[in-house]
């Protein structure tokens, strides 16, 4: 024992001399979190689900790419790679619609027990007794999940582009690449929104099951019940359209759309559709005056980006707000279990 | 030399419940200090405040020369803390758990694995280091916890209820390990426990902590002489057979000024004396023609000290419990 403790001292002295060459605690935490996620069964399961969805929708769009590419009635028909992501023969929803369901699930899975499982098992106290900042723990949880998600989506997209190149031999347009990357980024932000929401619940609730169910409940509410609810309420309050003037009707339409856009899923699908279909020029209703003289042609990437900017910033703001709230609660939290 | 832990008027309350009440405590470098108190006395709260993990309401905690609430990172760099309910990442092996903590303490990657393995050997977990932490028994977790505390080469180690839930043999071994480590490496150890005997075995000094207040500190002889100065020394002499004439024996000693009281119970003689007169007593009894089988002088251990403090505090404890029950009908928060 004495020999060991002597060697321990030597090692410590050596370590102290070498200090500065090692990873920062934040990076250590991130690498541990990433390896935890990657090895966990539920992540593997969800990964399989996302990859399966991706390849299934890709297969379907590949199989009728010829038809949609030569459909000259569609102003977007020349965007082969966008068609790969969004075209469908009706047997299965396109990838971005499926993602609006799956992405929240992915975010919730990665975050719902981020803090409370550590607190319940007692490892949080041990972790906090190390010389690290408390906020780094939260940040590491968020960052590592986002790292995995972005790796996943970027590699899926690149795989799709590569596969498309190989399969069709058609050159990819720069604007297509930008749109696809924009769509990927959008999906990542959408996952991040639910991730920060579920991390917030993992701090607020002591039980992992409670936080998972609450996050899932919110997701379900916004995807299923919220549109129904809005419909019901609108139908009760809206005056008979027959008695409304054109401009009043437009105003009401605008209002309904704005109410619908409280749901993050709506924001995502609005933005994703705009990104993947360059001919979409507005997300709201348009008057005849606006439409008259417009040639149904694709918009440049920048214009599409301008259209989805409110959606994108809304999602980002939501994620940041939830993360900030989580941060606020966690910093003032008693850590004893 | 400045004390390694210097607590001044530390207070913390949760709602109406006062967890720690004006705690003043100095612990010197190189000693093993035992914080002794019943459950819910505020030991863990005090320890968390020393590490800056809980904000004190008032007062200051200077640990290793740093203010724990202002500069917790520096404190945590120098202090190893083992919480009472140890949890490890079940999916990682013991060694991986240890390596994670070592890396968080900014140890360089080179040679870290061998070093951690050596540490596992040191705490006696060499054979189990590659097993998942979920398969560890309570005693093994405790050892892993100790390895984690030691791997950062701390100046001070704080062990919260380190003997909780280990079997007696394991406790003995564990405490000996702590003691030998302390001796070899000159560490300062603060351990909290509600188990008197464990504390008695290893601690240089103890502090008795009840209801958020530190009632007394000092080494065991000081504590017992403080407490039992008035009660005198108990001497018990066992004879080989019944005394020939008990009354004569009694009258023989009744004249001695040092003897407060004397009691003959069959073949046992009980003396309560104010001074150290045991040899004198023995000589006299032999002169009187009695044979002695055994002589014992009663030492006051922590049990008695502890009990004595609790006797005085039973009322407070009851009061406190009524506070804890009330919230059922009142507001939800503590």
XYZ file of C-alpha atoms in Angstrom:
671
model
C 0.000 0.000 0.000
C 2.831 2.323 0.864
C 4.503 1.750 -2.449
C 1.258 2.505 -4.184
C 0.627 5.669 -2.326
C 4.171 6.769 -3.097
C 3.641 6.108 -6.783
C 0.359 7.935 -6.481
C 2.158 10.966 -5.186
C 4.671 10.816 -7.974
C 1.867 10.502 -10.481
C 0.083 13.466 -8.976
C 3.149 15.613 -9.105
C 3.696 14.611 -12.688
C 0.062 15.353 -13.436
C 0.272 18.760 -11.907
C 3.296 19.551 -14.010
C 1.496 18.496 -17.138
C -1.735 20.297 -16.337
C -3.110 22.227 -19.250
C -2.666 19.502 -21.831
C -5.926 17.726 -21.016
C -9.542 18.067 -22.060
C -11.722 20.611 -20.356
C -14.358 19.169 -18.008
C -17.075 20.243 -20.411
C -15.607 18.177 -23.235
C -15.198 15.220 -20.895
C -18.855 15.430 -19.978
C -19.925 15.762 -23.592
C -17.940 12.731 -24.674
C -19.382 10.691 -21.824
C -22.932 11.778 -22.637
C -22.472 11.011 -26.305
C -21.180 7.535 -25.587
C -24.069 6.978 -23.166
C -26.604 7.988 -25.796
C -25.030 5.965 -28.534
C -24.954 2.848 -26.387
C -28.444 3.204 -24.992
C -31.110 0.925 -26.382
C -33.769 3.544 -26.773
C -31.511 5.652 -28.958
C -30.648 2.690 -31.140
C -34.351 1.962 -31.458
C -35.213 5.492 -32.468
C -32.258 5.666 -34.799
C -33.524 2.553 -36.509
C -36.954 4.154 -36.810
C -35.617 7.359 -38.342
C -33.299 5.528 -40.724
C -36.109 3.208 -41.753
C -38.442 6.130 -42.396
C -35.762 7.839 -44.375
C -35.002 4.921 -46.604
C -38.637 3.953 -47.067
C -39.575 7.448 -48.224
C -36.459 7.613 -50.347
C -37.319 4.299 -51.957
C -40.800 5.462 -52.824
C -39.616 8.759 -54.252
C -36.843 6.996 -56.169
C -39.290 4.579 -57.712
C -41.456 7.312 -59.188
C -38.831 9.975 -59.657
C -39.175 9.685 -63.418
C -42.865 10.539 -63.324
C -42.490 13.525 -61.004
C -39.394 14.792 -62.829
C -41.136 14.825 -66.196
C -44.353 16.324 -64.848
C -44.068 19.720 -66.513
C -47.226 21.013 -64.791
C -45.298 21.193 -61.535
C -43.037 24.279 -61.434
C -40.637 22.425 -59.096
C -40.254 19.383 -61.322
C -36.661 20.230 -62.279
C -35.371 20.017 -58.706
C -34.461 16.386 -58.702
C -32.957 16.190 -55.255
C -35.756 18.134 -53.631
C -38.158 15.766 -55.340
C -36.266 12.869 -53.817
C -37.062 14.265 -50.384
C -40.603 15.390 -50.989
C -42.126 13.384 -53.847
C -44.463 10.560 -53.018
C -46.978 8.410 -54.825
C -49.459 8.648 -51.984
C -48.667 5.299 -50.395
C -46.625 6.990 -47.693
C -46.317 10.593 -46.495
C -43.142 12.374 -47.632
C -40.106 12.393 -45.384
C -40.601 15.895 -43.975
C -44.153 15.129 -42.869
C -43.006 11.955 -41.155
C -40.211 13.919 -39.532
C -42.681 16.369 -38.035
C -43.931 13.402 -35.987
C -40.655 11.625 -35.398
C -38.407 14.567 -34.582
C -40.236 15.475 -31.341
C -40.042 11.846 -30.282
C -36.318 11.883 -30.932
C -35.839 15.030 -28.880
C -37.984 13.781 -26.017
C -36.203 10.433 -25.915
C -32.846 12.095 -25.587
C -33.803 14.571 -22.911
C -36.603 13.373 -20.693
C -34.384 11.803 -18.037
C -31.322 13.998 -18.467
C -31.218 15.396 -14.946
C -33.716 13.471 -12.867
C -32.196 10.052 -13.508
C -28.855 11.355 -12.286
C -30.487 12.935 -9.294
C -32.381 9.777 -8.385
C -29.391 7.516 -8.742
C -27.265 9.868 -6.638
C -24.639 10.467 -9.274
C -25.607 14.131 -9.583
C -24.264 14.924 -6.125
C -21.015 13.208 -6.952
C -20.778 15.013 -10.235
C -21.409 18.389 -8.637
C -18.743 17.726 -6.039
C -16.190 17.804 -8.839
C -14.606 21.099 -9.858
C -17.048 21.863 -12.663
C -19.597 24.595 -13.165
C -23.150 23.610 -12.604
C -24.378 25.055 -15.875
C -21.832 22.992 -17.766
C -23.752 19.869 -16.815
C -26.917 21.189 -18.398
C -25.089 22.504 -21.405
C -23.277 19.191 -21.867
C -26.570 17.314 -21.833
C -28.040 19.597 -24.473
C -24.924 19.852 -26.554
C -24.238 16.123 -26.692
C -27.786 15.320 -27.775
C -27.648 18.038 -30.430
C -24.287 16.730 -31.575
C -25.726 13.278 -32.138
C -28.841 14.596 -33.845
C -26.920 16.857 -36.175
C -24.520 14.054 -37.039
C -27.458 11.802 -37.736
C -29.326 14.195 -39.983
C -26.327 15.545 -41.817
C -25.091 12.062 -42.588
C -28.567 10.997 -43.721
C -28.800 13.991 -46.037
C -25.350 13.471 -47.452
C -26.182 9.820 -47.923
C -29.288 10.808 -49.825
C -27.411 13.239 -52.040
C -24.692 10.700 -52.707
C -27.209 7.961 -53.411
C -29.116 10.268 -55.724
C -25.952 11.166 -57.615
C -25.078 7.544 -58.018
C -28.589 6.466 -58.946
C -29.554 9.208 -61.411
C -26.253 10.680 -62.467
C -27.768 14.170 -62.389
C -25.635 17.042 -61.154
C -26.921 18.752 -57.996
C -27.695 22.471 -58.234
C -26.098 24.718 -55.582
C -29.520 26.068 -54.648
C -30.768 22.522 -54.140
C -27.872 21.762 -51.853
C -28.575 24.915 -49.877
C -32.244 24.050 -49.595
C -31.517 20.538 -48.442
C -29.007 21.772 -45.886
C -31.536 24.377 -44.782
C -34.111 21.654 -44.329
C -31.624 19.612 -42.306
C -30.855 22.592 -40.111
C -34.561 23.208 -39.649
C -35.122 19.623 -38.580
C -32.257 19.925 -36.104
C -33.759 23.078 -34.621
C -37.123 21.349 -34.358
C -35.579 18.407 -32.505
C -33.713 20.918 -30.339
C -36.998 22.549 -29.399
C -38.403 19.322 -28.000
C -35.042 18.411 -26.518
C -34.876 21.567 -24.445
C -38.520 21.157 -23.465
C -37.896 17.629 -22.220
C -34.705 18.677 -20.409
C -36.763 21.360 -18.691
C -39.246 18.712 -17.550
C -36.436 16.425 -16.457
C -35.411 19.147 -14.024
C -38.901 20.103 -12.972
C -40.066 16.549 -12.262
C -38.250 14.120 -10.013
C -39.615 11.045 -11.761
C -38.375 10.245 -15.244
C -41.749 8.725 -16.130
C -43.595 11.920 -15.219
C -41.323 14.069 -17.315
C -41.512 11.682 -20.281
C -45.285 11.581 -20.140
C -45.567 15.345 -19.811
C -43.329 15.926 -22.821
C -45.199 13.302 -24.822
C -48.481 14.845 -23.721
C -47.442 18.247 -25.009
C -46.275 16.742 -28.259
C -49.536 14.829 -28.669
C -51.581 17.869 -27.756
C -49.947 19.998 -30.402
C -49.992 17.406 -33.158
C -53.457 15.931 -32.610
C -55.694 17.955 -30.348
C -54.578 21.481 -30.987
C -55.807 21.625 -34.633
C -59.110 20.036 -33.582
C -59.484 22.472 -30.729
C -58.695 25.473 -32.902
C -61.195 24.236 -35.474
C -63.931 23.870 -32.876
C -63.339 27.273 -31.359
C -63.080 29.004 -34.711
C -66.277 27.404 -35.939
C -68.083 28.622 -32.843
C -66.829 32.193 -33.082
C -66.401 32.805 -36.779
C -69.267 34.636 -38.430
C -70.857 33.077 -41.478
C -68.355 33.472 -44.364
C -71.202 34.286 -46.707
C -71.690 37.652 -45.002
C -68.024 38.597 -44.973
C -66.224 40.765 -47.451
C -63.148 39.507 -49.194
C -60.762 41.481 -47.031
C -62.506 40.401 -43.807
C -62.274 36.794 -44.902
C -58.578 37.260 -45.540
C -58.140 38.781 -42.092
C -59.872 35.852 -40.435
C -57.826 33.409 -42.467
C -54.670 35.146 -41.385
C -55.809 34.993 -37.752
C -56.527 31.271 -37.944
C -53.131 30.613 -39.459
C -51.455 32.628 -36.722
C -53.266 30.662 -34.035
C -52.299 27.400 -35.701
C -48.683 28.516 -35.731
C -48.478 28.380 -31.971
C -47.962 24.661 -32.500
C -44.264 24.002 -33.177
C -45.169 21.178 -35.553
C -47.055 23.642 -37.744
C -44.054 25.952 -37.831
C -41.838 23.082 -38.820
C -44.040 21.743 -41.592
C -44.637 25.256 -42.958
C -40.945 25.917 -43.105
C -40.015 22.457 -44.377
C -42.538 22.655 -47.191
C -41.242 26.058 -48.245
C -37.688 24.810 -48.168
C -38.417 21.719 -50.235
C -40.858 23.288 -52.693
C -39.278 26.358 -54.221
C -42.510 27.482 -55.919
C -44.220 28.283 -52.619
C -44.282 32.055 -52.372
C -46.341 32.662 -49.293
C -47.445 30.691 -46.256
C -50.628 32.697 -45.794
C -53.510 33.296 -48.115
C -52.860 35.580 -51.072
C -55.266 37.950 -52.694
C -56.094 37.937 -56.356
C -54.166 41.191 -56.844
C -51.058 39.601 -55.410
C -51.459 36.528 -57.556
C -52.311 38.227 -60.820
C -49.367 38.397 -63.091
C -47.300 36.016 -61.014
C -45.642 33.325 -63.075
C -45.696 29.950 -61.301
C -41.963 29.561 -61.096
C -39.536 28.542 -58.347
C -38.235 31.194 -55.950
C -34.515 31.644 -55.360
C -33.173 30.137 -52.141
C -32.810 33.510 -50.475
C -36.476 34.390 -51.017
C -37.631 31.065 -49.598
C -35.387 31.646 -46.619
C -37.014 35.042 -46.085
C -40.432 33.370 -46.081
C -39.477 30.772 -43.463
C -37.402 33.138 -41.351
C -40.236 33.819 -38.857
C -40.865 30.084 -38.490
C -37.204 29.306 -37.988
C -36.679 32.093 -35.491
C -39.882 31.106 -33.669
C -38.617 27.567 -33.180
C -35.191 28.832 -32.151
C -36.683 31.323 -29.717
C -38.855 28.600 -28.207
C -35.876 26.276 -27.687
C -33.813 29.060 -26.173
C -36.634 30.125 -23.874
C -37.122 26.606 -22.554
C -33.406 26.114 -22.148
C -33.093 29.383 -20.263
C -35.940 28.386 -17.965
C -34.318 24.995 -17.383
C -31.072 26.761 -16.595
C -32.782 29.105 -14.152
C -34.484 26.270 -12.283
C -31.409 24.075 -12.236
C -29.059 26.723 -10.892
C -31.228 27.349 -7.865
C -32.074 23.711 -7.292
C -31.227 21.903 -4.052
C -29.174 19.025 -5.284
C -29.648 16.556 -2.451
C -31.842 13.671 -3.431
C -1.363 27.347 11.008
C -4.760 28.342 9.637
C -7.503 25.767 10.058
C -8.433 23.867 6.903
C -12.126 24.268 7.617
C -13.304 27.461 9.232
C -17.021 27.873 9.656
C -18.364 31.061 11.155
C -21.966 31.515 12.220
C -23.227 29.317 9.433
C -27.032 29.287 9.241
C -29.427 27.535 6.917
C -33.123 27.048 7.185
C -35.698 25.415 4.959
C -38.900 27.338 5.470
C -39.562 27.304 9.179
C -37.266 24.366 9.808
C -33.827 25.445 10.933
C -31.389 22.925 9.550
C -28.153 24.512 10.739
C -28.096 27.103 13.456
C -25.052 29.355 13.915
C -22.457 26.689 13.322
C -18.917 27.589 14.351
C -16.283 24.973 13.690
C -12.558 24.914 13.075
C -10.797 21.817 11.850
C -7.007 21.696 11.747
C -4.889 20.151 9.034
C -4.101 16.487 9.450
C -6.801 15.500 11.894
C -9.681 13.117 11.602
C -12.766 14.891 12.757
C -16.021 13.075 13.405
C -19.285 14.922 13.061
C -21.636 12.964 15.218
C -25.348 13.382 15.354
C -28.679 11.693 14.784
C -30.432 11.613 11.438
C -31.736 14.985 10.369
C -29.382 16.887 12.633
C -28.111 18.985 9.751
C -24.837 17.182 9.137
C -25.323 16.763 5.406
C -26.565 20.332 5.035
C -23.450 21.618 6.783
C -21.240 19.506 4.554
C -23.004 20.716 1.414
C -22.470 24.279 2.562
C -18.763 23.580 3.073
C -18.591 22.486 -0.561
C -20.645 25.377 -1.870
C -23.342 23.019 -3.091
C -25.927 24.728 -0.927
C -26.055 28.419 -0.291
C -25.927 29.346 3.398
C -28.491 31.876 4.633
C -25.812 33.677 6.566
C -22.308 33.135 7.869
C -19.217 32.033 6.007
C -17.461 28.785 5.259
C -13.746 29.021 4.468
C -12.449 25.672 3.251
C -8.837 25.202 2.157
C -8.458 28.979 2.145
C -11.386 29.649 -0.204
C -14.855 30.906 0.486
C -17.104 27.977 -0.310
C -20.085 30.001 -1.458
C -18.085 32.445 -3.583
C -15.423 30.207 -4.994
C -16.823 26.673 -4.949
C -14.747 25.467 -7.904
C -11.477 26.071 -6.057
C -12.858 24.375 -2.959
C -14.068 21.383 -4.935
C -10.662 21.072 -6.589
C -9.086 20.492 -3.202
C -11.805 18.617 -1.387
C -12.918 15.071 -2.022
C -16.513 14.493 -1.084
C -18.268 11.187 -0.745
C -22.036 11.622 -0.389
C -24.140 9.341 1.760
C -26.164 7.783 -1.031
C -23.554 6.908 -3.557
C -24.739 6.460 -7.095
C -22.587 5.426 -9.996
C -23.383 5.200 -13.655
C -24.653 1.636 -13.829
C -23.808 1.203 -17.493
C -20.121 1.977 -16.938
C -17.631 -0.279 -15.215
C -16.120 0.711 -11.902
C -12.924 1.731 -13.617
C -14.775 3.823 -16.199
C -16.681 5.577 -13.441
C -13.397 6.359 -11.760
C -11.798 7.511 -15.007
C -14.700 9.858 -15.661
C -14.185 11.572 -12.332
C -10.422 11.690 -12.895
C -10.937 13.379 -16.260
C -13.396 15.837 -14.787
C -10.646 16.773 -12.380
C -8.539 17.721 -15.368
C -6.036 14.901 -15.134
C -3.909 14.479 -18.225
C -4.859 11.585 -20.438
C -1.373 10.067 -20.373
C -1.064 7.317 -17.795
C -4.516 7.978 -16.393
C -5.704 4.403 -16.884
C -2.784 2.851 -15.004
C -3.158 5.403 -12.274
C -6.864 4.667 -11.899
C -6.173 0.951 -11.877
C -3.644 1.481 -9.108
C -6.248 3.401 -7.176
C -8.716 0.548 -7.571
C -6.076 -1.791 -6.171
C -5.469 0.575 -3.300
C -9.074 0.471 -2.167
C -9.238 -3.268 -2.749
C -11.317 -3.334 -5.917
C -8.582 -4.517 -8.275
C -10.416 -7.670 -9.284
C -13.775 -5.962 -9.768
C -12.605 -2.922 -11.700
C -13.873 -4.145 -15.070
C -17.301 -5.194 -13.840
C -20.263 -2.876 -14.388
C -20.960 -0.642 -11.421
C -24.515 -1.966 -11.313
C -23.185 -5.308 -10.047
C -21.325 -3.747 -7.115
C -22.400 -4.444 -3.571
C -22.883 -1.648 -1.095
C -19.427 -2.150 0.412
C -17.812 -2.157 -3.024
C -19.618 1.046 -3.950
C -18.300 2.599 -0.794
C -14.782 1.624 -1.788
C -15.278 2.942 -5.285
C -16.526 6.156 -3.725
C -13.357 6.354 -1.678
C -11.243 5.744 -4.771
C -13.042 8.611 -6.496
C -12.397 10.852 -3.561
C -8.719 9.952 -3.496
C -8.021 10.085 -7.204
C -8.148 13.849 -7.268
C -5.371 13.983 -4.654
C -7.386 16.090 -2.224
C -6.169 18.047 0.767
C -9.319 17.300 2.651
C -11.751 14.468 2.339
C -15.312 14.685 3.548
C -17.153 11.433 4.012
C -20.862 11.624 4.644
C -22.052 8.548 6.541
C -19.296 6.362 5.095
C -20.202 3.373 7.219
C -23.886 3.349 6.386
C -25.123 -0.009 5.245
C -21.900 -1.989 5.375
C -21.545 -5.059 7.565
C -19.446 -4.800 10.753
C -16.372 -6.454 9.256
C -16.597 -4.178 6.257
C -16.926 -1.129 8.502
C -13.816 -2.067 10.427
C -11.820 -2.616 7.260
C -13.096 0.587 5.722
C -12.256 2.678 8.746
C -8.806 1.154 8.946
C -8.290 2.017 5.318
C -9.252 5.606 5.978
C -7.035 5.764 9.013
C -4.009 4.340 7.229
C -4.504 6.633 4.273
C -4.751 9.574 6.585
C -1.566 8.588 8.368
C 0.437 7.929 5.223
C -0.657 10.938 3.240
C -1.345 13.492 5.905
C -4.892 14.038 4.743
C -7.490 15.810 6.756
C -10.639 13.782 7.130
C -14.066 14.955 8.125
C -16.546 12.171 8.524
C -20.121 12.355 9.605
C -21.948 9.505 11.208
C -24.718 8.669 13.584
C -22.803 5.571 14.568
C -20.776 6.304 17.669
C -18.544 3.299 17.688
C -17.312 3.878 14.193
C -16.415 7.434 14.993
C -14.801 6.367 18.234
C -12.496 3.984 16.387
C -10.838 6.504 14.111
C -11.489 10.080 15.059
C -9.028 12.373 16.770
C -11.755 14.817 17.603
C -15.504 14.685 17.510
C -18.204 17.279 17.355
C -21.632 16.458 18.640
C -24.249 17.891 16.399
C -27.891 17.932 17.394
C -30.755 19.905 15.884
C -28.498 22.101 13.812
C -26.340 23.069 16.743
C -22.845 21.945 17.566
C -23.152 21.088 21.235
C -19.577 20.151 22.024
C -16.262 19.500 20.335
C -13.062 17.946 21.533
C -11.243 14.651 21.787
C -12.902 11.858 23.675
C -11.080 12.198 27.032
C -11.795 15.929 27.073
C -15.419 15.378 26.286
C -15.849 12.700 28.895
C -13.991 14.587 31.600
C -16.066 17.664 30.823
C -19.230 15.730 31.058
C -18.522 13.333 33.818
C -16.337 15.399 36.089
C -19.074 15.473 38.659
C -19.896 11.809 38.492
C -16.441 10.552 39.560
C -14.642 7.358 38.623
C -16.377 4.013 38.796
C -14.217 1.107 40.008
C -15.519 -2.415 40.002
C -13.670 -5.146 41.886
C -14.650 -8.756 41.511
C -13.641 -11.130 44.317
C -13.063 -14.847 43.889
C -15.757 -15.623 46.432
C -18.214 -13.855 48.670
C -16.491 -11.577 51.213
C -16.183 -13.061 54.693
C -17.690 -10.084 56.336
C -19.329 -7.525 54.048
C -20.195 -5.073 56.774
C -16.650 -5.016 58.132
C -15.390 -4.384 54.617
C -17.813 -1.535 54.201
C -16.939 0.115 57.469
C -13.276 -0.254 56.647
C -13.596 1.955 53.592
C -16.229 4.334 54.859
C -13.654 6.571 56.435
C -11.758 7.249 53.155
C -12.324 10.815 51.953
C -11.892 9.960 48.234
C -14.721 7.469 48.218
C -18.102 8.954 47.385
C -20.027 5.756 47.691
C -19.472 2.054 48.023
C -21.675 -0.871 47.293
C -21.227 -4.578 48.041
C -23.244 -6.819 45.774
C -22.439 -10.481 46.379
C -18.803 -10.911 45.383
C -18.658 -7.604 43.545
C -17.502 -4.372 45.127
C -18.461 -1.101 43.499
C -16.653 2.109 44.342
C -17.293 5.597 43.193
C -14.242 7.745 43.829
C -13.164 11.280 43.099
C -9.460 10.477 42.542
C -7.321 7.786 41.028
C -7.015 5.407 44.001
C -7.399 1.989 42.421
C -3.973 0.586 43.488
C -4.566 1.758 47.001
C -7.933 0.063 47.097
C -6.553 -3.224 45.811
C -3.730 -3.268 48.325
C -6.139 -2.683 51.146
C -8.542 -5.399 50.054
C -5.717 -7.917 49.845
C -4.537 -6.880 53.259
C -8.035 -7.622 54.463
C -7.602 -11.194 53.280
C -9.826 -11.178 50.175
C -8.730 -12.573 46.804
C -9.327 -10.488 43.714
C -10.349 -12.013 40.420
C -10.705 -8.874 38.331
C -10.568 -5.116 38.599
C -12.091 -2.759 36.100
C -12.361 0.944 35.896
C -15.262 2.291 33.929
C -14.334 4.468 30.964
C -16.874 6.806 29.494
C -17.164 6.174 25.821
C -19.118 7.996 23.206
C -22.214 6.024 24.058
C -22.468 7.709 27.385
C -21.502 11.072 25.976
C -24.043 10.746 23.225
C -26.781 9.596 25.527
C -26.044 12.405 27.893
C -26.559 14.924 25.117
C -29.684 13.274 23.930
C -31.151 13.183 27.396
C -30.928 16.935 27.417
C -32.399 17.201 23.974
C -35.300 14.822 23.890
C -37.757 17.672 24.201
C -36.309 19.556 21.279
C -36.463 16.459 19.123
C -40.151 16.019 19.848
C -40.842 19.646 19.041
C -39.077 19.240 15.766
C -41.080 16.201 14.796
C -44.315 18.028 15.341
C -43.085 20.683 12.939
C -42.363 18.034 10.364
C -45.828 16.569 10.632
C -47.713 19.824 10.444
C -47.245 20.546 6.717
C -49.733 17.803 5.875
C -52.441 20.228 6.772
C -50.680 23.461 6.031
C -48.681 24.574 3.051
C -46.963 21.898 1.072
C -43.438 23.215 1.190
C -40.985 22.432 3.933
